[in-house]
Amino acid sequence: MADCIFCKIANGEIPSQFVYEDDKCVAFRDIEPQAPFHVLIIPKEHIVSAMEIDETNSSIVGHIFTVAAKIAREEGIDKTGFRLVNNCGKDGGQTVGHMHFHMLAKRNLQWPPG
Ligand code: AMP
């Protein structure tokens, strides 16, 4: 989508630090990291939020989880663990209208989140 910041990151219009890319998704470092390791995994297709996931596009979610496991092995956090979280809508804390999964690691993450 023309004025979507994450579409621009995915297509290289806005520079970012990629940690992974394939034909369906990209993962890049969050500009305001909330943990020593904090990347965002997003579909290349513009999907506004988890509320737009249905039978036609739900395979992207499984793909993103597969990519997260790949990144975890590469980063050496497959044994220590990580958090994969999606904020959906205003009350969910979503601030960018392009669905994304936060992948956070390398510190002891608390529960419940604020
Ligand atoms: P959320 O609040 O779940 O929508 O998360 C949006 C995330 O995008 C926040 O953690 C921001 O720090 C991050 N963010 C916003 N702009 C950029 C950018 N240009 N590059 C990397 N991360 C960004």
mmCIF file of N, CA and C and ligand atoms in Angstrom:
data_model
loop_
_atom_site.group_PDB
_atom_site.id
_atom_site.type_symbol
_atom_site.label_atom_id
_atom_site.label_comp_id
_atom_site.label_asym_id
_atom_site.label_seq_id
_atom_site.Cartn_x
_atom_site.Cartn_y
_atom_site.Cartn_z
ATOM 1 N N MET A 1 0.848 -1.195 0.000
ATOM 2 C CA MET A 1 0.000 0.000 0.000
ATOM 3 C C MET A 1 0.885 1.248 0.000
ATOM 4 N N ALA A 2 0.508 2.258 -0.769
ATOM 5 C CA ALA A 2 1.379 3.395 -1.067
ATOM 6 C C ALA A 2 1.916 4.109 0.179
ATOM 7 N N ASP A 3 1.045 4.377 1.161
ATOM 8 C CA ASP A 3 1.542 5.174 2.283
ATOM 9 C C ASP A 3 1.720 4.349 3.565
ATOM 10 N N CYS A 4 2.023 3.084 3.401
ATOM 11 C CA CYS A 4 2.240 2.225 4.579
ATOM 12 C C CYS A 4 3.737 2.102 4.848
ATOM 13 N N ILE A 5 4.137 2.477 6.050
ATOM 14 C CA ILE A 5 5.566 2.476 6.402
ATOM 15 C C ILE A 5 6.171 1.066 6.316
ATOM 16 N N PHE A 6 5.403 0.035 6.711
ATOM 17 C CA PHE A 6 5.966 -1.318 6.677
ATOM 18 C C PHE A 6 6.019 -1.862 5.243
ATOM 19 N N CYS A 7 5.080 -1.452 4.376
ATOM 20 C CA CYS A 7 5.205 -1.817 2.952
ATOM 21 C C CYS A 7 6.487 -1.192 2.392
ATOM 22 N N LYS A 8 6.746 0.054 2.787
ATOM 23 C CA LYS A 8 7.955 0.750 2.294
ATOM 24 C C LYS A 8 9.227 0.074 2.804
ATOM 25 N N ILE A 9 9.201 -0.404 4.035
ATOM 26 C CA ILE A 9 10.357 -1.140 4.569
ATOM 27 C C ILE A 9 10.518 -2.448 3.793
ATOM 28 N N ALA A 10 9.397 -3.143 3.574
ATOM 29 C CA ALA A 10 9.459 -4.447 2.887
ATOM 30 C C ALA A 10 10.001 -4.313 1.468
ATOM 31 N N ASN A 11 9.661 -3.202 0.790
ATOM 32 C CA ASN A 11 10.149 -3.078 -0.596
ATOM 33 C C ASN A 11 11.431 -2.251 -0.720
ATOM 34 N N GLY A 12 12.018 -1.887 0.426
ATOM 35 C CA GLY A 12 13.330 -1.237 0.407
ATOM 36 C C GLY A 12 13.299 0.273 0.251
ATOM 37 N N GLU A 13 12.084 0.868 0.180
ATOM 38 C CA GLU A 13 11.989 2.335 0.043
ATOM 39 C C GLU A 13 12.478 3.047 1.300
ATOM 40 N N ILE A 14 12.239 2.416 2.452
ATOM 41 C CA ILE A 14 12.729 2.953 3.728
ATOM 42 C C ILE A 14 13.768 1.978 4.236
ATOM 43 N N PRO A 15 14.975 2.492 4.549
ATOM 44 C CA PRO A 15 16.027 1.575 4.987
ATOM 45 C C PRO A 15 15.726 0.946 6.341
ATOM 46 N N SER A 16 16.130 -0.307 6.486
ATOM 47 C CA SER A 16 15.919 -1.020 7.737
ATOM 48 C C SER A 16 16.948 -2.141 7.815
ATOM 49 N N GLN A 17 17.088 -2.672 9.011
ATOM 50 C CA GLN A 17 18.065 -3.756 9.199
ATOM 51 C C GLN A 17 17.347 -5.095 9.114
ATOM 52 N N PHE A 18 17.402 -5.717 7.949
ATOM 53 C CA PHE A 18 16.734 -6.999 7.754
ATOM 54 C C PHE A 18 17.514 -8.120 8.447
ATOM 55 N N VAL A 19 16.798 -9.033 9.081
ATOM 56 C CA VAL A 19 17.460 -10.249 9.568
ATOM 57 C C VAL A 19 17.009 -11.464 8.766
ATOM 58 N N TYR A 20 15.933 -11.303 7.982
ATOM 59 C CA TYR A 20 15.421 -12.417 7.179
ATOM 60 C C TYR A 20 14.528 -11.848 6.078
ATOM 61 N N GLU A 21 14.560 -12.515 4.905
ATOM 62 C CA GLU A 21 13.629 -12.159 3.831
ATOM 63 C C GLU A 21 13.362 -13.382 2.963
ATOM 64 N N ASP A 22 12.120 -13.567 2.564
ATOM 65 C CA ASP A 22 11.795 -14.533 1.506
ATOM 66 C C ASP A 22 10.684 -13.927 0.652
ATOM 67 N N ASP A 23 10.064 -14.725 -0.195
ATOM 68 C CA ASP A 23 9.059 -14.157 -1.110
ATOM 69 C C ASP A 23 7.783 -13.720 -0.394
ATOM 70 N N LYS A 24 7.557 -14.201 0.831
ATOM 71 C CA LYS A 24 6.295 -13.923 1.519
ATOM 72 C C LYS A 24 6.402 -12.952 2.695
ATOM 73 N N CYS A 25 7.592 -12.888 3.302
ATOM 74 C CA CYS A 25 7.707 -12.046 4.494
ATOM 75 C C CYS A 25 9.125 -11.503 4.684
ATOM 76 N N VAL A 26 9.218 -10.515 5.558
ATOM 77 C CA VAL A 26 10.533 -9.998 5.959
ATOM 78 C C VAL A 26 10.547 -9.845 7.476
ATOM 79 N N ALA A 27 11.752 -9.901 8.033
ATOM 80 C CA ALA A 27 11.948 -9.625 9.458
ATOM 81 C C ALA A 27 13.034 -8.563 9.559
ATOM 82 N N PHE A 28 12.753 -7.552 10.355
ATOM 83 C CA PHE A 28 13.723 -6.448 10.503
ATOM 84 C C PHE A 28 13.745 -5.969 11.952
ATOM 85 N N ARG A 29 14.835 -5.307 12.311
ATOM 86 C CA ARG A 29 15.008 -4.872 13.706
ATOM 87 C C ARG A 29 14.064 -3.719 14.030
ATOM 88 N N ASP A 30 13.426 -3.809 15.200
ATOM 89 C CA ASP A 30 12.536 -2.734 15.653
ATOM 90 C C ASP A 30 13.375 -1.492 15.951
ATOM 91 N N ILE A 31 12.846 -0.349 15.538
ATOM 92 C CA ILE A 31 13.573 0.916 15.706
ATOM 93 C C ILE A 31 13.662 1.334 17.184
ATOM 94 N N GLU A 32 12.735 0.835 18.008
ATOM 95 C CA GLU A 32 12.740 1.130 19.458
ATOM 96 C C GLU A 32 12.712 -0.183 20.215
ATOM 97 N N PRO A 33 13.834 -0.900 20.231
ATOM 98 C CA PRO A 33 13.827 -2.257 20.790
ATOM 99 C C PRO A 33 13.433 -2.295 22.268
ATOM 100 N N GLN A 34 12.563 -3.235 22.595
ATOM 101 C CA GLN A 34 12.089 -3.415 23.973
ATOM 102 C C GLN A 34 12.793 -4.591 24.653
ATOM 103 N N ALA A 35 13.775 -5.137 23.990
ATOM 104 C CA ALA A 35 14.571 -6.244 24.539
ATOM 105 C C ALA A 35 15.874 -6.258 23.742
ATOM 106 N N PRO A 36 16.906 -6.892 24.265
ATOM 107 C CA PRO A 36 18.179 -6.935 23.520
ATOM 108 C C PRO A 36 18.006 -7.496 22.108
ATOM 109 N N PHE A 37 17.037 -8.408 21.934
ATOM 110 C CA PHE A 37 16.706 -8.882 20.591
ATOM 111 C C PHE A 37 15.235 -8.559 20.349
ATOM 112 N N HIS A 38 14.966 -7.722 19.343
ATOM 113 C CA HIS A 38 13.576 -7.325 19.046
ATOM 114 C C HIS A 38 13.459 -7.101 17.545
ATOM 115 N N VAL A 39 12.812 -8.039 16.872
ATOM 116 C CA VAL A 39 12.573 -7.875 15.437
ATOM 117 C C VAL A 39 11.069 -7.953 15.179
ATOM 118 N N LEU A 40 10.683 -7.401 14.051
ATOM 119 C CA LEU A 40 9.296 -7.465 13.603
ATOM 120 C C LEU A 40 9.249 -8.361 12.384
ATOM 121 N N ILE A 41 8.339 -9.319 12.389
ATOM 122 C CA ILE A 41 8.161 -10.194 11.226
ATOM 123 C C ILE A 41 6.834 -9.800 10.588
ATOM 124 N N ILE A 42 6.893 -9.461 9.306
ATOM 125 C CA ILE A 42 5.680 -8.972 8.633
ATOM 126 C C ILE A 42 5.467 -9.695 7.302
ATOM 127 N N PRO A 43 4.206 -9.828 6.898
ATOM 128 C CA PRO A 43 3.962 -10.345 5.549
ATOM 129 C C PRO A 43 4.295 -9.244 4.536
ATOM 130 N N LYS A 44 4.742 -9.612 3.350
ATOM 131 C CA LYS A 44 4.970 -8.604 2.306
ATOM 132 C C LYS A 44 3.639 -8.044 1.824
ATOM 133 N N GLU A 45 2.629 -8.908 1.830
ATOM 134 C CA GLU A 45 1.294 -8.460 1.442
ATOM 135 C C GLU A 45 0.759 -7.510 2.510
ATOM 136 N N HIS A 46 0.083 -6.441 2.071
ATOM 137 C CA HIS A 46 -0.469 -5.505 3.052
ATOM 138 C C HIS A 46 -1.725 -6.081 3.689
ATOM 139 N N ILE A 47 -1.567 -6.545 4.925
ATOM 140 C CA ILE A 47 -2.695 -7.041 5.734
ATOM 141 C C ILE A 47 -2.749 -6.110 6.933
ATOM 142 N N VAL A 48 -3.881 -5.442 7.148
ATOM 143 C CA VAL A 48 -3.937 -4.386 8.170
ATOM 144 C C VAL A 48 -3.710 -4.930 9.580
ATOM 145 N N SER A 49 -4.412 -5.997 9.908
ATOM 146 C CA SER A 49 -4.276 -6.529 11.269
ATOM 147 C C SER A 49 -4.713 -7.987 11.272
ATOM 148 N N ALA A 50 -4.595 -8.630 12.429
ATOM 149 C CA ALA A 50 -5.028 -10.027 12.571
ATOM 150 C C ALA A 50 -6.518 -10.179 12.272
ATOM 151 N N MET A 51 -7.271 -9.083 12.362
ATOM 152 C CA MET A 51 -8.701 -9.142 12.053
ATOM 153 C C MET A 51 -8.959 -9.358 10.568
ATOM 154 N N GLU A 52 -7.924 -9.223 9.731
ATOM 155 C CA GLU A 52 -8.097 -9.467 8.285
ATOM 156 C C GLU A 52 -7.683 -10.879 7.891
ATOM 157 N N ILE A 53 -7.317 -11.700 8.891
ATOM 158 C CA ILE A 53 -6.932 -13.077 8.583
ATOM 159 C C ILE A 53 -8.191 -13.935 8.437
ATOM 160 N N ASP A 54 -8.248 -14.643 7.305
ATOM 161 C CA ASP A 54 -9.363 -15.567 7.070
ATOM 162 C C ASP A 54 -8.834 -16.799 6.334
ATOM 163 N N GLU A 55 -9.748 -17.642 5.837
ATOM 164 C CA GLU A 55 -9.343 -18.904 5.188
ATOM 165 C C GLU A 55 -8.456 -18.650 3.961
ATOM 166 N N THR A 56 -8.584 -17.488 3.341
ATOM 167 C CA THR A 56 -7.838 -17.244 2.090
ATOM 168 C C THR A 56 -6.372 -16.879 2.337
ATOM 169 N N ASN A 57 -6.055 -16.328 3.524
ATOM 170 C CA ASN A 57 -4.683 -15.841 3.737
ATOM 171 C C ASN A 57 -4.036 -16.350 5.033
ATOM 172 N N SER A 58 -4.707 -17.275 5.724
ATOM 173 C CA SER A 58 -4.207 -17.673 7.048
ATOM 174 C C SER A 58 -2.873 -18.435 6.989
ATOM 175 N N SER A 59 -2.496 -18.940 5.815
ATOM 176 C CA SER A 59 -1.228 -19.689 5.739
ATOM 177 C C SER A 59 -0.029 -18.798 6.059
ATOM 178 N N ILE A 60 -0.195 -17.481 5.890
ATOM 179 C CA ILE A 60 0.937 -16.575 6.175
ATOM 180 C C ILE A 60 1.295 -16.614 7.667
ATOM 181 N N VAL A 61 0.305 -16.864 8.505
ATOM 182 C CA VAL A 61 0.569 -16.867 9.958
ATOM 183 C C VAL A 61 1.453 -18.067 10.326
ATOM 184 N N GLY A 62 1.110 -19.231 9.771
ATOM 185 C CA GLY A 62 1.950 -20.409 10.012
ATOM 186 C C GLY A 62 3.343 -20.206 9.450
ATOM 187 N N HIS A 63 3.401 -19.554 8.285
ATOM 188 C CA HIS A 63 4.699 -19.291 7.678
ATOM 189 C C HIS A 63 5.542 -18.393 8.590
ATOM 190 N N ILE A 64 4.920 -17.366 9.141
ATOM 191 C CA ILE A 64 5.649 -16.442 10.027
ATOM 192 C C ILE A 64 6.178 -17.187 11.264
ATOM 193 N N PHE A 65 5.400 -18.116 11.806
ATOM 194 C CA PHE A 65 5.886 -18.902 12.950
ATOM 195 C C PHE A 65 7.066 -19.791 12.546
ATOM 196 N N THR A 66 7.012 -20.333 11.330
ATOM 197 C CA THR A 66 8.132 -21.148 10.835
ATOM 198 C C THR A 66 9.394 -20.294 10.705
ATOM 199 N N VAL A 67 9.198 -19.073 10.187
ATOM 200 C CA VAL A 67 10.329 -18.141 10.037
ATOM 201 C C VAL A 67 10.879 -17.763 11.413
ATOM 202 N N ALA A 68 10.004 -17.547 12.384
ATOM 203 C CA ALA A 68 10.462 -17.202 13.737
ATOM 204 C C ALA A 68 11.353 -18.309 14.296
ATOM 205 N N ALA A 69 10.967 -19.560 14.076
ATOM 206 C CA ALA A 69 11.777 -20.686 14.569
ATOM 207 C C ALA A 69 13.135 -20.717 13.872
ATOM 208 N N LYS A 70 13.143 -20.396 12.574
ATOM 209 C CA LYS A 70 14.400 -20.343 11.819
ATOM 210 C C LYS A 70 15.316 -19.253 12.377
ATOM 211 N N ILE A 71 14.735 -18.075 12.600
ATOM 212 C CA ILE A 71 15.505 -16.951 13.147
ATOM 213 C C ILE A 71 16.024 -17.328 14.538
ATOM 214 N N ALA A 72 15.190 -17.974 15.334
ATOM 215 C CA ALA A 72 15.594 -18.353 16.698
ATOM 216 C C ALA A 72 16.814 -19.266 16.659
ATOM 217 N N ARG A 73 16.819 -20.219 15.727
ATOM 218 C CA ARG A 73 17.978 -21.117 15.625
ATOM 219 C C ARG A 73 19.213 -20.337 15.204
ATOM 220 N N GLU A 74 19.038 -19.423 14.241
ATOM 221 C CA GLU A 74 20.182 -18.624 13.770
ATOM 222 C C GLU A 74 20.731 -17.721 14.865
ATOM 223 N N GLU A 75 19.840 -17.184 15.715
ATOM 224 C CA GLU A 75 20.253 -16.253 16.774
ATOM 225 C C GLU A 75 20.693 -16.978 18.039
ATOM 226 N N GLY A 76 20.530 -18.293 18.056
ATOM 227 C CA GLY A 76 20.915 -19.072 19.240
ATOM 228 C C GLY A 76 19.963 -18.884 20.404
ATOM 229 N N ILE A 77 18.692 -18.567 20.113
ATOM 230 C CA ILE A 77 17.719 -18.394 21.200
ATOM 231 C C ILE A 77 16.642 -19.489 21.137
ATOM 232 N N ASP A 78 16.914 -20.527 20.370
ATOM 233 C CA ASP A 78 15.947 -21.618 20.257
ATOM 234 C C ASP A 78 15.813 -22.377 21.565
ATOM 235 N N LYS A 79 16.887 -22.426 22.371
ATOM 236 C CA LYS A 79 16.827 -23.153 23.649
ATOM 237 C C LYS A 79 16.394 -22.227 24.781
ATOM 238 N N THR A 80 16.842 -20.966 24.748
ATOM 239 C CA THR A 80 16.531 -20.049 25.851
ATOM 240 C C THR A 80 15.124 -19.480 25.737
ATOM 241 N N GLY A 81 14.603 -19.394 24.522
ATOM 242 C CA GLY A 81 13.225 -18.958 24.315
ATOM 243 C C GLY A 81 13.086 -17.516 23.846
ATOM 244 N N PHE A 82 11.875 -17.222 23.496
ATOM 245 C CA PHE A 82 11.559 -15.879 22.979
ATOM 246 C C PHE A 82 10.052 -15.666 23.101
ATOM 247 N N ARG A 83 9.617 -14.437 22.861
ATOM 248 C CA ARG A 83 8.182 -14.143 22.818
ATOM 249 C C ARG A 83 7.821 -13.661 21.424
ATOM 250 N N LEU A 84 6.723 -14.229 20.887
ATOM 251 C CA LEU A 84 6.229 -13.840 19.577
ATOM 252 C C LEU A 84 4.838 -13.277 19.829
ATOM 253 N N VAL A 85 4.663 -11.979 19.558
ATOM 254 C CA VAL A 85 3.412 -11.348 19.961
ATOM 255 C C VAL A 85 2.855 -10.450 18.860
ATOM 256 N N ASN A 86 1.533 -10.497 18.728
ATOM 257 C CA ASN A 86 0.837 -9.658 17.763
ATOM 258 C C ASN A 86 -0.109 -8.722 18.509
ATOM 259 N N ASN A 87 0.071 -7.429 18.309
ATOM 260 C CA ASN A 87 -0.863 -6.463 18.870
ATOM 261 C C ASN A 87 -1.921 -6.178 17.810
ATOM 262 N N CYS A 88 -3.184 -6.286 18.189
ATOM 263 C CA CYS A 88 -4.271 -6.109 17.221
ATOM 264 C C CYS A 88 -5.212 -5.002 17.681
ATOM 265 N N GLY A 89 -5.296 -3.952 16.875
ATOM 266 C CA GLY A 89 -6.243 -2.870 17.160
ATOM 267 C C GLY A 89 -5.808 -1.959 18.290
ATOM 268 N N LYS A 90 -6.617 -0.946 18.542
ATOM 269 C CA LYS A 90 -6.258 0.121 19.492
ATOM 270 C C LYS A 90 -5.990 -0.433 20.897
ATOM 271 N N ASP A 91 -6.930 -1.195 21.436
ATOM 272 C CA ASP A 91 -6.756 -1.704 22.801
ATOM 273 C C ASP A 91 -5.656 -2.758 22.877
ATOM 274 N N GLY A 92 -5.342 -3.372 21.752
ATOM 275 C CA GLY A 92 -4.241 -4.345 21.718
ATOM 276 C C GLY A 92 -2.887 -3.672 21.629
ATOM 277 N N GLY A 93 -2.883 -2.355 21.425
ATOM 278 C CA GLY A 93 -1.617 -1.615 21.372
ATOM 279 C C GLY A 93 -1.013 -1.528 19.989
ATOM 280 N N GLN A 94 -1.808 -1.809 18.957
ATOM 281 C CA GLN A 94 -1.274 -1.749 17.588
ATOM 282 C C GLN A 94 -1.166 -0.291 17.146
ATOM 283 N N THR A 95 0.032 0.098 16.723
ATOM 284 C CA THR A 95 0.237 1.490 16.280
ATOM 285 C C THR A 95 0.538 1.580 14.784
ATOM 286 N N VAL A 96 0.927 0.474 14.171
ATOM 287 C CA VAL A 96 1.207 0.469 12.725
ATOM 288 C C VAL A 96 0.200 -0.477 12.065
ATOM 289 N N GLY A 97 -0.532 0.064 11.071
ATOM 290 C CA GLY A 97 -1.611 -0.689 10.443
ATOM 291 C C GLY A 97 -1.163 -1.610 9.324
ATOM 292 N N HIS A 98 -0.194 -2.421 9.631
ATOM 293 C CA HIS A 98 0.257 -3.500 8.735
ATOM 294 C C HIS A 98 0.626 -4.632 9.683
ATOM 295 N N MET A 99 -0.099 -5.724 9.628
ATOM 296 C CA MET A 99 0.068 -6.799 10.611
ATOM 297 C C MET A 99 1.544 -7.184 10.801
ATOM 298 N N HIS A 100 1.925 -7.317 12.052
ATOM 299 C CA HIS A 100 3.316 -7.679 12.353
ATOM 300 C C HIS A 100 3.367 -8.474 13.650
ATOM 301 N N PHE A 101 4.386 -9.296 13.743
ATOM 302 C CA PHE A 101 4.635 -10.063 14.965
ATOM 303 C C PHE A 101 5.942 -9.572 15.564
ATOM 304 N N HIS A 102 5.896 -9.167 16.829
ATOM 305 C CA HIS A 102 7.112 -8.805 17.550
ATOM 306 C C HIS A 102 7.782 -10.094 18.005
ATOM 307 N N MET A 103 9.074 -10.198 17.792
ATOM 308 C CA MET A 103 9.846 -11.323 18.313
ATOM 309 C C MET A 103 10.872 -10.729 19.281
ATOM 310 N N LEU A 104 10.699 -11.054 20.568
ATOM 311 C CA LEU A 104 11.532 -10.455 21.617
ATOM 312 C C LEU A 104 12.302 -11.546 22.341
ATOM 313 N N ALA A 105 13.546 -11.249 22.661
ATOM 314 C CA ALA A 105 14.353 -12.263 23.354
ATOM 315 C C ALA A 105 15.585 -11.630 23.998
ATOM 316 N N LYS A 106 16.333 -12.507 24.633
ATOM 317 C CA LYS A 106 17.626 -12.184 25.263
ATOM 318 C C LYS A 106 17.477 -11.375 26.547
ATOM 319 N N ARG A 107 16.279 -11.418 27.133
ATOM 320 C CA ARG A 107 16.094 -10.999 28.528
ATOM 321 C C ARG A 107 14.923 -11.793 29.090
ATOM 322 N N ASN A 108 14.804 -11.771 30.411
ATOM 323 C CA ASN A 108 13.721 -12.505 31.048
ATOM 324 C C ASN A 108 12.444 -11.687 30.939
ATOM 325 N N LEU A 109 11.551 -12.049 30.026
ATOM 326 C CA LEU A 109 10.348 -11.258 29.769
ATOM 327 C C LEU A 109 9.293 -11.533 30.837
ATOM 328 N N GLN A 110 8.642 -10.482 31.282
ATOM 329 C CA GLN A 110 7.658 -10.603 32.368
ATOM 330 C C GLN A 110 6.270 -10.917 31.814
ATOM 331 N N TRP A 111 5.434 -11.457 32.671
ATOM 332 C CA TRP A 111 4.046 -11.717 32.327
ATOM 333 C C TRP A 111 3.179 -11.382 33.519
ATOM 334 N N PRO A 112 2.039 -10.717 33.409
ATOM 335 C CA PRO A 112 1.464 -10.254 32.145
ATOM 336 C C PRO A 112 2.141 -9.001 31.629
ATOM 337 N N PRO A 113 2.026 -8.738 30.313
ATOM 338 C CA PRO A 113 2.571 -7.499 29.754
ATOM 339 C C PRO A 113 1.720 -6.317 30.230
ATOM 340 N N GLY A 114 2.229 -5.139 30.165
ATOM 341 C CA GLY A 114 1.517 -3.947 30.678
ATOM 342 C C GLY A 114 0.346 -3.563 29.805
HETATM 343 P P1 AMP B 1 2.802 -2.024 17.376
HETATM 344 O O1 AMP B 1 2.724 -0.986 18.466
HETATM 345 O O2 AMP B 1 2.529 -3.410 17.814
HETATM 346 O O3 AMP B 1 1.988 -1.595 16.172
HETATM 347 O O4 AMP B 1 4.312 -2.040 16.912
HETATM 348 C C1 AMP B 1 4.858 -1.169 15.991
HETATM 349 C C2 AMP B 1 6.342 -1.271 16.132
HETATM 350 O O5 AMP B 1 6.937 -0.730 14.965
HETATM 351 C C3 AMP B 1 6.926 -0.498 17.319
HETATM 352 O O6 AMP B 1 7.615 -1.410 18.171
HETATM 353 C C4 AMP B 1 7.855 0.511 16.671
HETATM 354 O O7 AMP B 1 9.007 0.738 17.422
HETATM 355 C C5 AMP B 1 8.163 -0.155 15.336
HETATM 356 N N1 AMP B 1 8.549 0.752 14.266
HETATM 357 C C6 AMP B 1 7.907 1.861 13.847
HETATM 358 N N2 AMP B 1 8.556 2.416 12.799
HETATM 359 C C7 AMP B 1 9.622 1.628 12.537
HETATM 360 C C8 AMP B 1 10.681 1.655 11.579
HETATM 361 N N3 AMP B 1 10.779 2.629 10.679
HETATM 362 N N4 AMP B 1 11.604 0.681 11.616
HETATM 363 C C9 AMP B 1 11.527 -0.317 12.531
HETATM 364 N N5 AMP B 1 10.558 -0.408 13.459
HETATM 365 C C10 AMP B 1 9.620 0.553 13.463
#
